[in-house]
Amino acid sequence: MTRTSLAETGSTDVIVIGAGFAGLYMHHRLREMGLNAVGIEAADDVGGTWWWNRYPGARCDIRSLDYSYSFDPELEQDWDWSEKYATQPEILSYANHVAERFDLRRDVRFSTRMTSARWNETTNEWVVETDQGDRWTAQFLVMAVGALSAAKQPELADIDSFAGPTYYTASWPHEGVDFTGQRVAAIGTGSSGIQSIPLIAKQADQLTVFQRTPNFAVPAQNGPLDPEVVATLKRRYREHRAEQRVSYGGVVNPSSEQSAHEVPADERTQRFDAIWEEGMLFGFLGSFNDVMIDPSANAIVADYLRDRIRSIVSDPATAEALCPTTYPVGAKRLCLDTDYFETFNRSNVSLVDLQSTPITRLVPSGIQTTESLYEFDTIVFATGFDAMTGPLLAPEIVGKDGETLRDAWSAGPRTYLGLTTHGFPNMFMITAPGSPSVMTNMLVSIEQHVEWSTEAIAWMAERGVQQIDPDLEAQDAWVDHVNEVANFTLFPKGNSWYLGANVPGKPRVFMPYIAGVGPYREICDGVANDNYRGFTFA
Ligand code: N01
């Protein structure tokens, strides 16, 4: 589906950047409202994160029955997921199915990257340019660019000097990679590394994992979905969706009203065992009501998860190196794994702890650490993303008075409700900083953002209003509130991408709003019902 057309110029109602789950639903809603839209997408088809991240083992860490659109009751009845946690190919098939079912590709220019967007104060329009030479104008601009879509190169000296092939999990070759007979290095042990390492280990001759910070991981306990479970859920899917919408994380998980200190140790262990056996990733964070607030409650969960690592990994030194000790559980995103820790018991797998022996540089034959030279045929980088702000700041976005978004956010992102930012009128952002986004089931958050934004557009059309811009005071108050909620918890207590800590020089600001999707939805609805309190219309 590579683009072959010549540069296009034109005018439309809304320009939508991105054709992942957010962009697709936005196109659907806009069409239902009778508005014209032009979509711009860098990939050559729909799917967003699921189009790019094709590394072995890539799968969702939200249960497949939850990680799907709720906007169409027939769609959710017709589609069948095969496993508890869906694989990347299956999720991509779902995105393709939705695009076909609702004819959503029609308005999207694929293989096209937005390079700039400028607000024209005379015509009250956005002027968007692309790397294909297109120039589109529209009253509204929707940035549906994803939160984890700007891959990050690791800061390693002489990174290009390695003579063999290198692969990034975030832009994996579509034809796959055969590691048979190879000596492979994997750098990075976040979710992407933890999912891909067990499968690479099964194929490669040798695998060496370079770990800078160990992560807590919980086994997916994945498997085929029980048809009975599916049928039962499908019978009450509508109620289930309603529960998701008012939940904390966009999934319906039991959460405890008890403090970890109120419960005897053996009862706590039973509860943790049940969560572990169930493969309920975020169940650990809600296992007691103080896990993400009280360091000593958090330490109880951390001790349990470290004991699990020690019980799985045979070599005590390797087990200790794999145990996270420098941050609370949940302060770096919890990972969902299948046989990750077990992989270190294989004779062809070894671990290099970069805390004791950092990488000094790459060389043509491999990786040089302060201690040894390791020689490889191939290197896999699972080194993460410039999260949340990266995709929004990559193009040049220029708002009122010629101010760029990069300047406006030079000390960190500033949004009102995580949906809009002052000085950039008529620009809506889907799952941006200041919204629950990455802390939640993204499908639930995406639907809420798309619905809120399109309802605001419809409200403006009914009143003949041309321009919406959040007030600086409302935005400042929102940013303060987002920080206040975050600082009440332990979430900011790790060097995580939530904080931008993984990108050298990036302002350290806790970006997601962590009060939960239910309370957040109430706030957004309250603002809308109060005639869009905090916004100025022109
Ligand atoms: O990225 P990460 P990711 N030298 O930033 C290391 C979502 N996701 O792609 O922790 C050596 O978590 C870095 O080390 P450190 C999910 O939200 C979901 O794995 O910075 N190492 C870290 O170990 C997830 O959280 C799924 O010290 C370097 C790793 O690279 C988010 O995407 C699957 C380095 C990066 O881990 C990001 O996950 C995959 C260097 N110079 C992703 N630079 C699901 O299951 C970085 N590292 C749905």
Tab-separated table of C-alpha atoms and ligand atoms in Angstrom, residues 50 55 59-61 148 152 154-156 169 187-193 195 210 212-213 215 332-333 336 354 359 382-385 495 497 502, ligand 1:
chain	number	residue	atom	x	y	z
A	50	TRP	CA	1.035	-2.753	16.127
A	55	TYR	CA	9.443	-8.209	17.161
A	59	ARG	CA	1.774	-9.014	22.459
A	60	CYS	CA	-0.553	-6.854	24.451
A	61	ASP	CA	-0.384	-6.760	28.240
A	148	LEU	CA	5.169	5.270	22.434
A	152	LYS	CA	14.913	6.082	21.036
A	154	PRO	CA	20.582	4.235	22.918
A	155	GLU	CA	23.266	6.709	23.848
A	156	LEU	CA	26.200	4.425	23.040
A	169	THR	CA	12.193	-3.840	18.384
A	187	ILE	CA	20.336	-4.468	24.787
A	188	GLY	CA	17.383	-3.356	26.920
A	189	THR	CA	15.215	-5.214	29.398
A	190	GLY	CA	11.934	-3.259	29.398
A	191	SER	CA	8.657	-4.743	28.107
A	192	SER	CA	9.961	-5.165	24.543
A	193	GLY	CA	13.200	-6.853	25.627
A	195	GLN	CA	8.939	-10.253	25.512
A	210	PHE	CA	22.831	-6.465	28.377
A	212	ARG	CA	21.115	-1.633	32.685
A	213	THR	CA	18.161	-1.752	35.087
A	215	ASN	CA	12.544	-4.932	35.763
A	332	LYS	CA	8.838	1.592	36.143
A	333	ARG	CA	6.159	0.016	34.003
A	336	LEU	CA	4.223	-9.130	31.304
A	354	LEU	CA	25.752	-2.968	32.974
A	359	ILE	CA	29.194	-0.468	27.852
A	382	ALA	CA	15.052	-2.909	22.761
A	383	THR	CA	15.954	0.505	24.080
A	384	GLY	CA	12.584	2.189	24.293
A	385	PHE	CA	10.980	5.425	23.269
A	495	ASN	CA	14.004	6.555	36.470
A	497	TRP	CA	10.005	6.924	30.719
A	502	ASN	CA	15.271	7.607	29.895
B	1	N01	O1	11.191	0.383	26.450
B	1	N01	P1	11.662	0.663	27.947
B	1	N01	P2	10.284	-0.796	25.885
B	1	N01	N1	22.296	1.260	27.379
B	1	N01	O2	12.012	2.118	27.991
B	1	N01	C1	17.430	0.080	28.222
B	1	N01	C2	5.063	-0.392	26.106
B	1	N01	N2	5.186	-1.750	25.632
B	1	N01	O3	10.206	-0.662	24.422
B	1	N01	O4	15.770	1.028	32.373
B	1	N01	C3	21.746	0.190	27.960
B	1	N01	O5	10.726	0.162	28.931
B	1	N01	C4	16.656	0.592	29.391
B	1	N01	O6	17.427	0.637	30.553
B	1	N01	P3	17.011	1.630	31.767
B	1	N01	C5	5.058	-0.422	27.631
B	1	N01	O7	4.275	0.615	28.106
B	1	N01	C6	4.175	-2.571	25.921
B	1	N01	O8	10.726	-2.095	26.430
B	1	N01	O9	16.706	2.970	31.129
B	1	N01	N3	20.437	0.003	28.113
B	1	N01	C7	15.509	-0.409	29.421
B	1	N01	O10	15.883	-1.598	30.018
B	1	N01	C8	6.517	-0.223	27.909
B	1	N01	O11	6.803	0.221	29.206
B	1	N01	C9	4.245	-3.864	25.556
B	1	N01	O12	18.178	1.638	32.649
B	1	N01	C10	19.637	0.967	27.641
B	1	N01	C11	15.256	-0.657	27.940
B	1	N01	O13	16.445	-0.280	27.263
B	1	N01	C12	6.892	0.767	26.844
B	1	N01	O14	6.184	0.347	25.698
B	1	N01	C13	5.357	-4.361	24.908
B	1	N01	C14	20.131	2.119	27.003
B	1	N01	C15	14.119	0.155	27.402
B	1	N01	O15	12.961	-0.217	28.061
B	1	N01	C16	8.353	0.814	26.520
B	1	N01	O16	8.882	-0.508	26.513
B	1	N01	C17	6.389	-3.502	24.613
B	1	N01	C18	21.528	2.244	26.893
B	1	N01	N4	22.081	3.318	26.329
B	1	N01	C19	6.293	-2.194	24.988
B	1	N01	N5	19.081	2.882	26.641
B	1	N01	C20	3.116	-4.701	25.905
B	1	N01	O17	3.268	-5.743	26.470
B	1	N01	C21	17.978	2.221	27.034
B	1	N01	N6	18.309	1.074	27.643
B	1	N01	C22	1.785	-4.160	25.582
